[in-house]
Tab-separated table of C-alpha atoms in Angstrom:
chain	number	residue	atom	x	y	z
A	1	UNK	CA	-26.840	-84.338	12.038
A	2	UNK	CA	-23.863	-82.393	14.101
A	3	UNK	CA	-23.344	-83.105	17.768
A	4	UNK	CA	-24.113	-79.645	18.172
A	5	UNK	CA	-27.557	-79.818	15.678
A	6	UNK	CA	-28.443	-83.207	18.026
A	7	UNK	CA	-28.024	-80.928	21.238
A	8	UNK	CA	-30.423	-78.293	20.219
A	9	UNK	CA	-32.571	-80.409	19.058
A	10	UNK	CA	-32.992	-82.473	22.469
A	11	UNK	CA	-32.831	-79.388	24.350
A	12	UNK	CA	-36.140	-78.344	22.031
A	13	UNK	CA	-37.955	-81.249	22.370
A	14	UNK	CA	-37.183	-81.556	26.551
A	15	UNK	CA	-38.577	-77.811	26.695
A	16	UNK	CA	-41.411	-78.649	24.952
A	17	UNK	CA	-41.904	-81.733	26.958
A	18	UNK	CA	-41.237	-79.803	29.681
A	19	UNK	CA	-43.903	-77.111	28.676
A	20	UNK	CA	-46.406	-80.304	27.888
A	21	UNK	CA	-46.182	-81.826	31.140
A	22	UNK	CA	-46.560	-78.074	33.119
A	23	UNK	CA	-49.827	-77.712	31.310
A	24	UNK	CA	-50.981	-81.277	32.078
A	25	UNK	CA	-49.995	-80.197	35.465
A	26	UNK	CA	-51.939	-76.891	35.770
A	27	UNK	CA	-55.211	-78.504	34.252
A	28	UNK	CA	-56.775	-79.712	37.552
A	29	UNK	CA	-57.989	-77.260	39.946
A	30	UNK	CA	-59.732	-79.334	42.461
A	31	UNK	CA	-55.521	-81.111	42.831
A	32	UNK	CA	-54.515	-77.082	43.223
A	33	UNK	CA	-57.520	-76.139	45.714
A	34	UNK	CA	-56.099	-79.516	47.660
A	35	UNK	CA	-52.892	-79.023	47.431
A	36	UNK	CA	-52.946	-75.416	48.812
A	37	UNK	CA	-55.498	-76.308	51.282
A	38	UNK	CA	-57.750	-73.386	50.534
A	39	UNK	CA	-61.066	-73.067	48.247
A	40	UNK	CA	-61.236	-68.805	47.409
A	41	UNK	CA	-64.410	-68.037	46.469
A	42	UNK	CA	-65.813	-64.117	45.158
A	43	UNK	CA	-69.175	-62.947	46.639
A	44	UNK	CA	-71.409	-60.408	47.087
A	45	UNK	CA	-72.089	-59.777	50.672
A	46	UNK	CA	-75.287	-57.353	50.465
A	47	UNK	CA	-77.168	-60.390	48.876
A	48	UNK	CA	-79.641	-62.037	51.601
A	49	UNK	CA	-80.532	-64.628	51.951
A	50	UNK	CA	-77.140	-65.739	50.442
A	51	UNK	CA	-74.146	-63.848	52.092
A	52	UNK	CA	-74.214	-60.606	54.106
A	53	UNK	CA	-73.145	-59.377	57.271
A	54	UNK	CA	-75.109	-59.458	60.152
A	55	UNK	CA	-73.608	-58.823	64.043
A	56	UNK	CA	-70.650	-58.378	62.352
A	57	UNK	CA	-69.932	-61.754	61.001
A	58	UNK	CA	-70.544	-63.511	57.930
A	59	UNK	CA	-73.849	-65.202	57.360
A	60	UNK	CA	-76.051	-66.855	54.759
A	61	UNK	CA	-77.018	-70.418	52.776
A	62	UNK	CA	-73.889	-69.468	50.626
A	63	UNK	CA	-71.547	-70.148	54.277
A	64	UNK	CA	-73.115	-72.941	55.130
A	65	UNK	CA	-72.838	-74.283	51.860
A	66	UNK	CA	-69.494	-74.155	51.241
A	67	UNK	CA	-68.623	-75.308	54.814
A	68	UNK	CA	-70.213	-78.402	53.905
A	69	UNK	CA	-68.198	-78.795	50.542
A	70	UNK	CA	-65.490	-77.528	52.187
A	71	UNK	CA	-65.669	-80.910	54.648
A	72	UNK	CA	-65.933	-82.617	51.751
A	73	UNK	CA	-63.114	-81.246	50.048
A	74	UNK	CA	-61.047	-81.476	52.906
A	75	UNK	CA	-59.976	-77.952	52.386
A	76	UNK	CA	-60.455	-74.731	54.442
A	77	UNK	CA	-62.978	-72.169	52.782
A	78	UNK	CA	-62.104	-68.418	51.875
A	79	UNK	CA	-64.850	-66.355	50.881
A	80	UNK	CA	-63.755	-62.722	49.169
A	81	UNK	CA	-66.034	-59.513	49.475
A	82	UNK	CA	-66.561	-58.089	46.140
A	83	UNK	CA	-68.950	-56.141	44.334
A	84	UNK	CA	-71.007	-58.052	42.383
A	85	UNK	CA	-70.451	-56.250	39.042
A	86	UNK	CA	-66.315	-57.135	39.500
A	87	UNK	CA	-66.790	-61.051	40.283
A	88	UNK	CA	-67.127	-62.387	37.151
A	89	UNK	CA	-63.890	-60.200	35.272
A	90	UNK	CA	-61.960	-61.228	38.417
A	91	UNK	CA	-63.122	-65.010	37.957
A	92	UNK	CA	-62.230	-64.888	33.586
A	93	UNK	CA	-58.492	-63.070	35.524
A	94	UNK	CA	-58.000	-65.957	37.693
A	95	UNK	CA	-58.257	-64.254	40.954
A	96	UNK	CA	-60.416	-66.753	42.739
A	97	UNK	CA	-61.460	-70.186	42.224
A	98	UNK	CA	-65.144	-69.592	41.727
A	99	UNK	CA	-68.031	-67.118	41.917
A	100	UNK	CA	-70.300	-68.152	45.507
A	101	UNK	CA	-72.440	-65.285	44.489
A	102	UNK	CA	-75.723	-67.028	43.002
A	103	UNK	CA	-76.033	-66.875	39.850
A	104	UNK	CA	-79.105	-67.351	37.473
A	105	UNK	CA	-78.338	-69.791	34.670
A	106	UNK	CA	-78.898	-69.023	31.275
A	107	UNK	CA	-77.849	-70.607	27.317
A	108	UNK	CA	-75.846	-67.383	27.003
A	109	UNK	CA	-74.001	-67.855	30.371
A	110	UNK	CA	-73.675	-71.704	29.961
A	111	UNK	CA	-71.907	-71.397	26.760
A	112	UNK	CA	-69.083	-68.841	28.777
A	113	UNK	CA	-68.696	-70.400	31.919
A	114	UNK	CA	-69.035	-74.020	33.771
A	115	UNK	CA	-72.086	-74.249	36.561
A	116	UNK	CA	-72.465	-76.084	39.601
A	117	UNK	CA	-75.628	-77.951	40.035
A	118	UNK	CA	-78.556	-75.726	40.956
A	119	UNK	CA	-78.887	-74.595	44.627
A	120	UNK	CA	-82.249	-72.629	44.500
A	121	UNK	CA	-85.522	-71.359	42.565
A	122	UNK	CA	-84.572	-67.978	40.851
A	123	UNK	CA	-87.774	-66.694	39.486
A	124	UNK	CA	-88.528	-63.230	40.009
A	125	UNK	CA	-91.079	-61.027	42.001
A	126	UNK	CA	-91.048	-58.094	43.096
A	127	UNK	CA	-90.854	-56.775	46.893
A	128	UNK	CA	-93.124	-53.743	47.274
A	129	UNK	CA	-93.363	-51.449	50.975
A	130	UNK	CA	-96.306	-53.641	52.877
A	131	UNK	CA	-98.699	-50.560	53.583
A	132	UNK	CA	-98.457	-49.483	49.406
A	133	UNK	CA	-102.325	-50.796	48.385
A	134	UNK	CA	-101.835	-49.329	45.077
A	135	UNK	CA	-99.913	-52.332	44.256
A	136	UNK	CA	-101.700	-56.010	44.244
A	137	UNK	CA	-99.890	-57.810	41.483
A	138	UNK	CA	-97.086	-57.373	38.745
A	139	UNK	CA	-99.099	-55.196	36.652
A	140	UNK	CA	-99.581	-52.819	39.059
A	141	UNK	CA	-95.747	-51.404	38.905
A	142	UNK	CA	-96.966	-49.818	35.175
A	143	UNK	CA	-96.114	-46.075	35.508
A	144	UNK	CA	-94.227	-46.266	38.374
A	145	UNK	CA	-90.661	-46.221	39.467
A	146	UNK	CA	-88.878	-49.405	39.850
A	147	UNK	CA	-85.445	-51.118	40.549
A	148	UNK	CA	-82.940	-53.917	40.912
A	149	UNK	CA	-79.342	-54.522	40.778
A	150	UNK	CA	-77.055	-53.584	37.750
A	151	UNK	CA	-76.042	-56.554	35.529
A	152	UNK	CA	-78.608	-59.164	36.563
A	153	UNK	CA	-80.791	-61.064	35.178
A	154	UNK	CA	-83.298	-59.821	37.129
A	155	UNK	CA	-82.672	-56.405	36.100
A	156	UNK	CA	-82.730	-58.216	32.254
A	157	UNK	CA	-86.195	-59.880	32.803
A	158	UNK	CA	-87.426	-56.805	34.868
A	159	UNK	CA	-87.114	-54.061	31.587
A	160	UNK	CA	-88.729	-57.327	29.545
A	161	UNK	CA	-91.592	-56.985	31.944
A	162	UNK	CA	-91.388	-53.424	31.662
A	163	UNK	CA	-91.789	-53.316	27.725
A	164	UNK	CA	-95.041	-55.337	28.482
A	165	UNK	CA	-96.616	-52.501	30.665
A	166	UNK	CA	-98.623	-48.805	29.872
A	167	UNK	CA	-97.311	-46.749	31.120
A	168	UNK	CA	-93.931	-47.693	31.397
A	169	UNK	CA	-92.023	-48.202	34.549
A	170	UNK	CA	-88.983	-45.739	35.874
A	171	UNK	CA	-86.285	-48.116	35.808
A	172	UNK	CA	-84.070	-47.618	38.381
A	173	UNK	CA	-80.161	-49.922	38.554
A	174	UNK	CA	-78.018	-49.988	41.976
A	175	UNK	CA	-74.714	-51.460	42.696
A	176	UNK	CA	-76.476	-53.073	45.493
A	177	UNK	CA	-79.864	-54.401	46.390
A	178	UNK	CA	-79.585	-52.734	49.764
A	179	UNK	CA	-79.544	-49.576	48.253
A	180	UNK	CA	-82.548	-50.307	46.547
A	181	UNK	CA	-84.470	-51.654	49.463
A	182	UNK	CA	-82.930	-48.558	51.199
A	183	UNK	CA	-85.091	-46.619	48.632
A	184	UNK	CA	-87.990	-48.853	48.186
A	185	UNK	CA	-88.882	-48.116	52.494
A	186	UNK	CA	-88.816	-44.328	52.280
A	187	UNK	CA	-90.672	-43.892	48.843
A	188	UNK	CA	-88.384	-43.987	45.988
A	189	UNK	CA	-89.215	-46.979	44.253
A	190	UNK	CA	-92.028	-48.546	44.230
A	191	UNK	CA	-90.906	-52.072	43.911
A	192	UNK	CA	-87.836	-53.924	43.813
A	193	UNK	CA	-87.264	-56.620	41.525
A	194	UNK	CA	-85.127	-59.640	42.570
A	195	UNK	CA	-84.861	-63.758	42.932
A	196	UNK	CA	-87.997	-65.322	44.874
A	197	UNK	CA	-85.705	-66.406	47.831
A	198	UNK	CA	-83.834	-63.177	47.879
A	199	UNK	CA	-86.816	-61.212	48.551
A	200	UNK	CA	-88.655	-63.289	50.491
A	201	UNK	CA	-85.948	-63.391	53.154
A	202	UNK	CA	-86.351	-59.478	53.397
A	203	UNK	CA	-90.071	-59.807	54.118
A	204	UNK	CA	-89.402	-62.025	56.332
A	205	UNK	CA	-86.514	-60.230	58.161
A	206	UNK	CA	-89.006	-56.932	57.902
A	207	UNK	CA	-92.510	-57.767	58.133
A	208	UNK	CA	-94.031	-54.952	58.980
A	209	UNK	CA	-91.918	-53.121	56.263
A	210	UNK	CA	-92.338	-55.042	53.092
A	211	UNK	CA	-94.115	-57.809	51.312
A	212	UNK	CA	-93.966	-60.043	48.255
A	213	UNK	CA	-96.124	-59.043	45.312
A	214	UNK	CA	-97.471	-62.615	43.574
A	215	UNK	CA	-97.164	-64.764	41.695
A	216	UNK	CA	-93.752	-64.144	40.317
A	217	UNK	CA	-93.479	-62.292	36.439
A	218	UNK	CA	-90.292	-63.643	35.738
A	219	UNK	CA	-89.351	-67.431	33.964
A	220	UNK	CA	-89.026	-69.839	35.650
A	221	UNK	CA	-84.790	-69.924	36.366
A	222	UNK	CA	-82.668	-71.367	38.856
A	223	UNK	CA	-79.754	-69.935	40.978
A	224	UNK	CA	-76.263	-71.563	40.544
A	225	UNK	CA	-72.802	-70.909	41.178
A	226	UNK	CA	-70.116	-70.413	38.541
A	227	UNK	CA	-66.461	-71.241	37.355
A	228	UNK	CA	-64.336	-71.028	34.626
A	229	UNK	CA	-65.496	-73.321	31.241
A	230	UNK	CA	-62.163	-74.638	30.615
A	231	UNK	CA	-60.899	-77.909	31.058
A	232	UNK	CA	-58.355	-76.631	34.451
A	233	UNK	CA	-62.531	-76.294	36.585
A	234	UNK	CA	-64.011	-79.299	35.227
A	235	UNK	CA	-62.526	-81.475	38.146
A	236	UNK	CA	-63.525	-78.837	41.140
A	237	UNK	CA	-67.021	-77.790	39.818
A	238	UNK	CA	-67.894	-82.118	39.101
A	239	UNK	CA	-66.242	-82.576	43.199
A	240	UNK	CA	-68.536	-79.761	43.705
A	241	UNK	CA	-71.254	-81.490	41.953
A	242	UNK	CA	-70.614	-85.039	43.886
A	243	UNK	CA	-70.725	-83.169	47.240
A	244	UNK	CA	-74.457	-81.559	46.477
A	245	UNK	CA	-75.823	-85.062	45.432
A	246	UNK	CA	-74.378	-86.474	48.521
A	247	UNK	CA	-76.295	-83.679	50.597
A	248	UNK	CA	-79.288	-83.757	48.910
A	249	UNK	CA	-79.487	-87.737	49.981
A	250	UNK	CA	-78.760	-86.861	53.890
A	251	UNK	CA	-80.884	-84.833	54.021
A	252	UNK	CA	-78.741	-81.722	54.664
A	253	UNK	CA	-79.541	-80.140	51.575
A	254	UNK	CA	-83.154	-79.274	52.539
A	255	UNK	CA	-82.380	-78.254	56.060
A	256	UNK	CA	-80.054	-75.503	54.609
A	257	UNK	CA	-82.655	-74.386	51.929
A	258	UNK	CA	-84.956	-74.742	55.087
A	259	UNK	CA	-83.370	-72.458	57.289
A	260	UNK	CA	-82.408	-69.857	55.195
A	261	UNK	CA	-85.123	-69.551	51.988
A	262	UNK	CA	-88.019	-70.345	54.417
A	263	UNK	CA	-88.822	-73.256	52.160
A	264	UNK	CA	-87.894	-76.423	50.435
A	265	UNK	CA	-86.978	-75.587	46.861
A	266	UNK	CA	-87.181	-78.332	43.485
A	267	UNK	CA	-83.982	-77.961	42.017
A	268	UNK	CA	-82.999	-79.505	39.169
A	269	UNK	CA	-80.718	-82.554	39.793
A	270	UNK	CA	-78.817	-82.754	36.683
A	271	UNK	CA	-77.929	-80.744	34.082
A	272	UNK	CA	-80.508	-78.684	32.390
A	273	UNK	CA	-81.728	-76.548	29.271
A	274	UNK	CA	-82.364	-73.095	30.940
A	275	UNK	CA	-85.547	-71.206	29.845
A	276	UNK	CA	-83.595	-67.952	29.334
């Protein structure tokens, strides 16, 4: 081999060595959360009980949450304001390190993308205006006009529902559930479908205004967050992980449920088989 057939061929092999050791590098997110100091998270911030504005500031389990694994961490906590059908595209583009909006776990979401232990029970009602005595329980939305927010699974399991029903329901979709609750008080809708907690807050928040039609129709799911599936999340989503157990054993786990779903919710502790 010539001196000059030698040269290239170190200079290939350090490049690719070089290349090797870069991707090694870049496969650990929880060392690049830690090592800029910051955990960005996407959310949704018309989703009570979770995150939405209220006085002005930021409130919700989802804050709370993260303050606590943010403490844990060691890192500061930056939560980004995005509608909820551009969270996960700007997740699968890198934009943010996970998706704080809850999400409800399914087989055809866990095969896509890597979940954090459940945080509450998902299973969905429907809200209905507390003065409408036409409805007293699911079955009562047949023929009428319902709604809940565009690419959810409780928009997914609503239709299902739907299908079951004579007549059929309107269905309605919104970018927001405050729209539809905005429609649900002065007549539009008759119900709103959504996640037991989410729901219940809003009766609670507006007692007089609506109320929560039972039992649930929905399966029964759980609310999670989300990352990436790829090997660069595993480490963040498992510190994740190790932070929930740890407040789940203090203690501090129920008193956020507590305070902001009204109740204590059973949550899986491990990893599950979803029934969706």
């Amino acid at each position: 081999m010539s001196k000059r057939s030698t040269l290239k061929w170190l200079l290939a092999g350090g490049v690719a060595a070089a290349a090797a050791f870069a991707s090694t590098a870049r496969a650990d997110l929880l060392a690049d959360v830690k090592a800029a100091g910051v955990l960005t998270l996407a959310t949704d911030m018309q989703y009570m009980p979770f995150d939405f504005y209220k006085d002005n500031r930021h409130q919700g389990f989802d804050k709370d949450y993260f303050e606590e694994i943010g403490k844990a961490l060691g890192v500061r906590v930056r939560f980004l304001d995005l509608p909820w059908t551009g969270t996960l595209p700007g997740l699968e583009a890198r934009r943010f390190d996970l998706v704080a909006a809850p999400v409800i776990v399914t087989r055809e979401r866990k095969q896509r993308y890597r979940f954090t232990l459940p945080i509450a029970d998902a299973t969905v009602a429907f809200l209905k205006r507390a003065n409408d005595g036409r409805i007293a329980k699911p079955e009562d939305v047949a023929g009428k006009a319902i709604g809940s927010q565009r690419g959810t699974s409780q928009l997914a399991q609503m239709k299902a529902y739907a299908d079951t029903l004579s007549p059929k329901p309107a269905i309605h979709e919104y970018v927001d559930l405050n729209q539809a609750y905005a429609d649900l008080a002065n007549g539009r809708l008759a119900a709103v479908a959504g996640g037991l907690p989410n729901i219940a807050a809003v009766a609670k928040e507006r007692k007089n205004v609506f109320e929560v039609v039972m039992p649930p129709f929905g399966q029964q799911t759980y609310y999670a967050f989300l990352g990436r599936k790829d090997e660069d999340s595993a480490s963040l989503i498992q510190a994740i992980d190790d932070a929930t157990r740890a407040m789940r054993e203090d203690g501090r786990f129920a008193t956020l449920q507590k305070r902001w779903f009204g109740m204590e919710m059973a949550v899986p502790a491990e990893d599950f088989e979803p029934a969706l």
